[in-house]
PDB file of C-alpha atoms in Angstrom:
ATOM      1  CA  UNK M   1      82.264 100.430 103.841  1.00 71.00           C
ATOM      2  CA  UNK M   2      84.332 101.656 106.771  1.00 82.00           C
ATOM      3  CA  UNK M   3      87.476 103.759 106.518  1.00 89.00           C
ATOM      4  CA  UNK M   4      89.379 100.904 108.164  1.00 84.00           C
ATOM      5  CA  UNK M   5      88.240  98.471 105.446  1.00 85.00           C
ATOM      6  CA  UNK M   6      89.241 100.917 102.709  1.00 88.00           C
ATOM      7  CA  UNK M   7      92.682 101.351 104.314  1.00 88.00           C
ATOM      8  CA  UNK M   8      93.191  97.585 104.425  1.00 88.00           C
ATOM      9  CA  UNK M   9      92.158  97.261 100.798  1.00 87.00           C
ATOM     10  CA  UNK M  10      94.501 100.101  99.824  1.00 90.00           C
ATOM     11  CA  UNK M  11      97.366  98.455 101.709  1.00 87.00           C
ATOM     12  CA  UNK M  12      96.763  95.092 100.056  1.00 85.00           C
ATOM     13  CA  UNK M  13      96.547  96.701  96.605  1.00 85.00           C
ATOM     14  CA  UNK M  14      99.919  98.386  97.185  1.00 89.00           C
ATOM     15  CA  UNK M  15     101.772  95.120  97.868  1.00 85.00           C
ATOM     16  CA  UNK M  16     102.462  94.304  94.222  1.00 82.00           C
ATOM     17  CA  UNK M  17     103.874  97.790  93.627  1.00 88.00           C
ATOM     18  CA  UNK M  18     105.929  97.423  96.830  1.00 88.00           C
ATOM     19  CA  UNK M  19     107.484  94.158  95.624  1.00 83.00           C
ATOM     20  CA  UNK M  20     108.224  95.568  92.166  1.00 85.00           C
ATOM     21  CA  UNK M  21     109.753  98.653  93.805  1.00 88.00           C
ATOM     22  CA  UNK M  22     112.111  96.462  95.823  1.00 84.00           C
ATOM     23  CA  UNK M  23     113.258  94.941  92.533  1.00 81.00           C
ATOM     24  CA  UNK M  24     113.867  98.405  91.105  1.00 85.00           C
ATOM     25  CA  UNK M  25     115.742  99.508  94.227  1.00 85.00           C
ATOM     26  CA  UNK M  26     117.988  96.450  94.131  1.00 79.00           C
ATOM     27  CA  UNK M  27     119.500  97.593  90.862  1.00 77.00           C
ATOM     28  CA  UNK M  28     119.596 101.393  91.101  1.00 75.00           C
ATOM     29  CA  UNK M  29     123.101 102.622  91.778  1.00 71.00           C
ATOM     30  CA  UNK M  30     122.690 106.299  90.962  1.00 74.00           C
ATOM     31  CA  UNK M  31     119.834 108.738  91.194  1.00 77.00           C
ATOM     32  CA  UNK M  32     118.179 106.698  93.934  1.00 81.00           C
ATOM     33  CA  UNK M  33     115.864 109.522  95.144  1.00 88.00           C
ATOM     34  CA  UNK M  34     114.628 110.174  91.586  1.00 89.00           C
ATOM     35  CA  UNK M  35     113.933 106.469  91.006  1.00 88.00           C
ATOM     36  CA  UNK M  36     112.004 106.258  94.303  1.00 92.00           C
ATOM     37  CA  UNK M  37     109.992 109.370  93.428  1.00 93.00           C
ATOM     38  CA  UNK M  38     109.249 108.201  89.859  1.00 92.00           C
ATOM     39  CA  UNK M  39     108.180 104.733  91.009  1.00 92.00           C
ATOM     40  CA  UNK M  40     106.041 106.129  93.834  1.00 95.00           C
ATOM     41  CA  UNK M  41     104.297 108.702  91.673  1.00 96.00           C
ATOM     42  CA  UNK M  42     103.691 106.348  88.761  1.00 95.00           C
ATOM     43  CA  UNK M  43     102.509 103.367  90.793  1.00 96.00           C
ATOM     44  CA  UNK M  44     100.395 105.542  93.103  1.00 97.00           C
ATOM     45  CA  UNK M  45      98.848 107.457  90.209  1.00 98.00           C
ATOM     46  CA  UNK M  46      97.949 104.337  88.240  1.00 97.00           C
ATOM     47  CA  UNK M  47      96.503 102.567  91.289  1.00 96.00           C
ATOM     48  CA  UNK M  48      94.251 105.555  92.050  1.00 97.00           C
ATOM     49  CA  UNK M  49      93.220 106.124  88.433  1.00 97.00           C
ATOM     50  CA  UNK M  50      92.495 102.439  87.821  1.00 95.00           C
ATOM     51  CA  UNK M  51      90.259 102.351  90.916  1.00 95.00           C
ATOM     52  CA  UNK M  52      88.340 105.356  89.558  1.00 95.00           C
ATOM     53  CA  UNK M  53      88.115 103.826  86.080  1.00 93.00           C
ATOM     54  CA  UNK M  54      86.828 100.616  87.643  1.00 88.00           C
ATOM     55  CA  UNK M  55      84.253 102.603  89.575  1.00 89.00           C
ATOM     56  CA  UNK M  56      82.937 104.170  86.378  1.00 89.00           C
ATOM     57  CA  UNK M  57      82.931 100.895  84.497  1.00 85.00           C
ATOM     58  CA  UNK M  58      80.819  99.446  87.268  1.00 78.00           C
ATOM     59  CA  UNK M  59      79.118  96.134  87.160  1.00 60.00           C
ATOM     60  CA  UNK M  60      78.056  96.425  83.520  1.00 71.00           C
ATOM     61  CA  UNK M  61      81.587  95.550  82.331  1.00 70.00           C
ATOM     62  CA  UNK M  62      82.538  93.357  85.293  1.00 63.00           C
ATOM     63  CA  UNK M  63      81.728  90.230  83.321  1.00 70.00           C
ATOM     64  CA  UNK M  64      84.223  91.252  80.599  1.00 74.00           C
ATOM     65  CA  UNK M  65      87.080  92.471  82.838  1.00 63.00           C
ATOM     66  CA  UNK M  66      86.936  89.901  85.615  1.00 66.00           C
ATOM     67  CA  UNK M  67      87.685  86.824  83.478  1.00 73.00           C
ATOM     68  CA  UNK M  68      90.857  88.329  81.946  1.00 78.00           C
ATOM     69  CA  UNK M  69      92.369  90.775  84.467  1.00 72.00           C
ATOM     70  CA  UNK M  70      94.544  88.106  86.058  1.00 76.00           C
ATOM     71  CA  UNK M  71      95.790  86.899  82.660  1.00 82.00           C
ATOM     72  CA  UNK M  72      96.773  90.440  81.662  1.00 74.00           C
ATOM     73  CA  UNK M  73      98.728  90.970  84.899  1.00 72.00           C
ATOM     74  CA  UNK M  74     100.297  87.486  84.648  1.00 80.00           C
ATOM     75  CA  UNK M  75     101.466  87.994  81.057  1.00 79.00           C
ATOM     76  CA  UNK M  76     102.789  91.530  81.599  1.00 71.00           C
ATOM     77  CA  UNK M  77     104.674  90.716  84.810  1.00 71.00           C
ATOM     78  CA  UNK M  78     105.963  87.427  83.386  1.00 81.00           C
ATOM     79  CA  UNK M  79     107.295  89.094  80.247  1.00 79.00           C
ATOM     80  CA  UNK M  80     109.003  91.852  82.222  1.00 72.00           C
ATOM     81  CA  UNK M  81     110.455  89.315  84.680  1.00 75.00           C
ATOM     82  CA  UNK M  82     111.870  87.245  81.829  1.00 82.00           C
ATOM     83  CA  UNK M  83     113.364  90.408  80.352  1.00 74.00           C
ATOM     84  CA  UNK M  84     115.078  91.208  83.666  1.00 69.00           C
ATOM     85  CA  UNK M  85     116.529  87.690  83.823  1.00 77.00           C
ATOM     86  CA  UNK M  86     117.676  87.919  80.188  1.00 76.00           C
ATOM     87  CA  UNK M  87     119.442  91.212  80.938  1.00 67.00           C
ATOM     88  CA  UNK M  88     121.368  89.520  83.762  1.00 66.00           C
ATOM     89  CA  UNK M  89     122.904  87.084  81.265  1.00 68.00           C
ATOM     90  CA  UNK M  90     124.297  89.768  78.976  1.00 60.00           C
ATOM     91  CA  UNK M  91     128.085  90.168  79.129  1.00 46.00           C
ATOM     92  CA  UNK M  92     127.819  93.914  79.591  1.00 42.00           C
ATOM     93  CA  UNK M  93     125.170  94.014  82.289  1.00 38.00           C
ATOM     94  CA  UNK M  94     122.744  96.896  82.204  1.00 45.00           C
ATOM     95  CA  UNK M  95     120.996  98.153  85.280  1.00 52.00           C
ATOM     96  CA  UNK M  96     117.241  97.931  85.353  1.00 55.00           C
ATOM     97  CA  UNK M  97     116.044 101.387  84.589  1.00 61.00           C
ATOM     98  CA  UNK M  98     112.636 102.952  84.758  1.00 66.00           C
ATOM     99  CA  UNK M  99     114.052 105.786  82.689  1.00 64.00           C
ATOM    100  CA  UNK M 100     112.527 103.853  79.824  1.00 73.00           C
ATOM    101  CA  UNK M 101     108.991 105.193  79.977  1.00 82.00           C
ATOM    102  CA  UNK M 102     107.627 102.039  78.346  1.00 84.00           C
ATOM    103  CA  UNK M 103     108.928  99.885  81.198  1.00 85.00           C
ATOM    104  CA  UNK M 104     107.615 102.234  83.890  1.00 87.00           C
ATOM    105  CA  UNK M 105     104.164 102.405  82.281  1.00 90.00           C
ATOM    106  CA  UNK M 106     104.026  98.633  81.775  1.00 88.00           C
ATOM    107  CA  UNK M 107     104.969  97.991  85.407  1.00 89.00           C
ATOM    108  CA  UNK M 108     102.461 100.605  86.587  1.00 92.00           C
ATOM    109  CA  UNK M 109      99.622  99.109  84.557  1.00 91.00           C
ATOM    110  CA  UNK M 110     100.499  95.526  85.471  1.00 86.00           C
ATOM    111  CA  UNK M 111     100.538  96.266  89.192  1.00 86.00           C
ATOM    112  CA  UNK M 112      97.271  98.228  89.069  1.00 90.00           C
ATOM    113  CA  UNK M 113      95.008  95.710  87.321  1.00 85.00           C
ATOM    114  CA  UNK M 114      93.629  94.617  90.708  1.00 82.00           C
ATOM    115  CA  UNK M 115      92.762  98.241  91.502  1.00 88.00           C
ATOM    116  CA  UNK M 116      90.563  98.286  88.395  1.00 87.00           C
ATOM    117  CA  UNK M 117      88.661  95.238  89.624  1.00 79.00           C
ATOM    118  CA  UNK M 118      88.454  96.746  93.107  1.00 85.00           C
ATOM    119  CA  UNK M 119      86.971  99.925  91.635  1.00 86.00           C
ATOM    120  CA  UNK M 120      84.280  97.814  89.973  1.00 80.00           C
ATOM    121  CA  UNK M 121      83.563  96.259  93.367  1.00 78.00           C
ATOM    122  CA  UNK M 122      83.438  99.698  94.981  1.00 83.00           C
ATOM    123  CA  UNK M 123      80.745 100.683  92.496  1.00 82.00           C
ATOM    124  CA  UNK M 124      78.531  97.972  93.961  1.00 72.00           C
ATOM    125  CA  UNK M 125      79.039  99.172  97.530  1.00 78.00           C
ATOM    126  CA  UNK M 126      78.484 102.418  99.355  1.00 73.00           C
ATOM    127  CA  UNK M 127      82.049 103.695  98.915  1.00 85.00           C
ATOM    128  CA  UNK M 128      83.198 107.290  98.480  1.00 91.00           C
ATOM    129  CA  UNK M 129      85.395 106.699  95.420  1.00 94.00           C
ATOM    130  CA  UNK M 130      87.273 110.011  95.797  1.00 95.00           C
ATOM    131  CA  UNK M 131      88.373 109.080  99.318  1.00 96.00           C
ATOM    132  CA  UNK M 132      89.122 105.469  98.371  1.00 96.00           C
ATOM    133  CA  UNK M 133      91.180 106.445  95.301  1.00 97.00           C
ATOM    134  CA  UNK M 134      93.104 109.063  97.272  1.00 97.00           C
ATOM    135  CA  UNK M 135      93.973 106.533  99.972  1.00 97.00           C
ATOM    136  CA  UNK M 136      94.898 103.863  97.431  1.00 96.00           C
ATOM    137  CA  UNK M 137      97.165 106.299  95.566  1.00 97.00           C
ATOM    138  CA  UNK M 138      98.846 107.663  98.699  1.00 98.00           C
ATOM    139  CA  UNK M 139      99.447 104.285 100.310  1.00 96.00           C
ATOM    140  CA  UNK M 140     100.824 102.889  97.051  1.00 96.00           C
ATOM    141  CA  UNK M 141     103.085 105.934  96.686  1.00 98.00           C
ATOM    142  CA  UNK M 142     104.575 105.459 100.157  1.00 97.00           C
ATOM    143  CA  UNK M 143     104.826 101.664  99.747  1.00 94.00           C
ATOM    144  CA  UNK M 144     106.667 102.114  96.451  1.00 95.00           C
ATOM    145  CA  UNK M 145     109.117 104.660  97.846  1.00 95.00           C
ATOM    146  CA  UNK M 146     109.716 102.364 100.819  1.00 95.00           C
ATOM    147  CA  UNK M 147     110.221  99.397  98.460  1.00 91.00           C
ATOM    148  CA  UNK M 148     112.818 101.230  96.357  1.00 90.00           C
ATOM    149  CA  UNK M 149     114.546 102.335  99.587  1.00 90.00           C
ATOM    150  CA  UNK M 150     114.672  98.784 100.952  1.00 88.00           C
ATOM    151  CA  UNK M 151     115.885  97.396  97.638  1.00 85.00           C
ATOM    152  CA  UNK M 152     118.529 100.107  97.322  1.00 84.00           C
ATOM    153  CA  UNK M 153     119.740  99.402 100.851  1.00 84.00           C
ATOM    154  CA  UNK M 154     120.050  95.699 100.089  1.00 78.00           C
ATOM    155  CA  UNK M 155     121.942  96.369  96.843  1.00 71.00           C
ATOM    156  CA  UNK M 156     124.838  97.944  98.757  1.00 64.00           C
ATOM    157  CA  UNK M 157     125.407  94.699 100.632  1.00 60.00           C
ATOM    158  CA  UNK M 158     126.332  92.740  97.516  1.00 49.00           C
ATOM    159  CA  UNK M 159     128.324  93.249  94.363  1.00 49.00           C
ATOM    160  CA  UNK M 160     126.451  90.569  92.444  1.00 52.00           C
ATOM    161  CA  UNK M 161     124.427  92.754  90.100  1.00 56.00           C
ATOM    162  CA  UNK M 162     123.393  89.916  87.802  1.00 62.00           C
ATOM    163  CA  UNK M 163     121.959  88.022  90.773  1.00 68.00           C
ATOM    164  CA  UNK M 164     119.911  91.104  91.666  1.00 62.00           C
ATOM    165  CA  UNK M 165     118.461  91.227  88.153  1.00 65.00           C
ATOM    166  CA  UNK M 166     117.623  87.533  88.373  1.00 76.00           C
ATOM    167  CA  UNK M 167     116.007  88.043  91.790  1.00 73.00           C
ATOM    168  CA  UNK M 168     114.013  91.009  90.489  1.00 68.00           C
ATOM    169  CA  UNK M 169     112.852  88.979  87.491  1.00 73.00           C
ATOM    170  CA  UNK M 170     111.848  86.043  89.671  1.00 83.00           C
ATOM    171  CA  UNK M 171     109.903  88.366  91.996  1.00 77.00           C
ATOM    172  CA  UNK M 172     107.972  89.803  89.055  1.00 71.00           C
ATOM    173  CA  UNK M 173     107.206  86.356  87.650  1.00 84.00           C
ATOM    174  CA  UNK M 174     106.068  85.133  91.079  1.00 84.00           C
ATOM    175  CA  UNK M 175     103.784  88.143  91.528  1.00 78.00           C
ATOM    176  CA  UNK M 176     102.226  87.391  88.142  1.00 76.00           C
ATOM    177  CA  UNK M 177     101.784  83.728  89.144  1.00 86.00           C
ATOM    178  CA  UNK M 178     100.280  84.745  92.496  1.00 83.00           C
ATOM    179  CA  UNK M 179      97.724  86.964  90.770  1.00 77.00           C
ATOM    180  CA  UNK M 180      96.843  84.238  88.276  1.00 83.00           C
ATOM    181  CA  UNK M 181      96.568  81.455  90.880  1.00 89.00           C
ATOM    182  CA  UNK M 182      94.535  83.600  93.286  1.00 83.00           C
ATOM    183  CA  UNK M 183      92.010  84.410  90.573  1.00 79.00           C
ATOM    184  CA  UNK M 184      91.856  80.835  89.271  1.00 83.00           C
ATOM    185  CA  UNK M 185      91.298  79.488  92.800  1.00 85.00           C
ATOM    186  CA  UNK M 186      88.458  81.950  93.342  1.00 79.00           C
ATOM    187  CA  UNK M 187      86.590  80.228  90.524  1.00 67.00           C
ATOM    188  CA  UNK M 188      86.745  76.852  92.255  1.00 67.00           C
TER     189      UNK M 188
END
């Protein structure tokens, strides 16, 4: 597999983390650089590690992982999205915060499920997994930092915090639906 193909795969894998990062950036008022760094490091790390794990799992477990990976991502992202929307309805609105390690880990795992499946695919091809994982992690890191930056920039243009939480929740739910639909359509 060419370096160009690996770069395109890495870029496409980073899109879910990018969209989630925009949602996080929309609601961060303080400590913006720390949020961007945390999101970038966590999303990038999990994308790279999941690709490596997928590589080691190889085709022997592909039959077990492939039928459920999209359901896992769909359920995790849907639940988090619903939680974001619920938080927007509370009288004393809380900002979305990845200071809660559970939320950050859940988002990181949910957005990296595809990297696991990609790692399995890489095990079937002539791919240098160290190079591929490094590129996947770095591109996801930069995409996530950029996403938080874009979201943070957009949040200064409006005072409607609850609408931002709703938008963030809808984005997460739509990403989960996109993953589910894409995988279901592949089976047709």
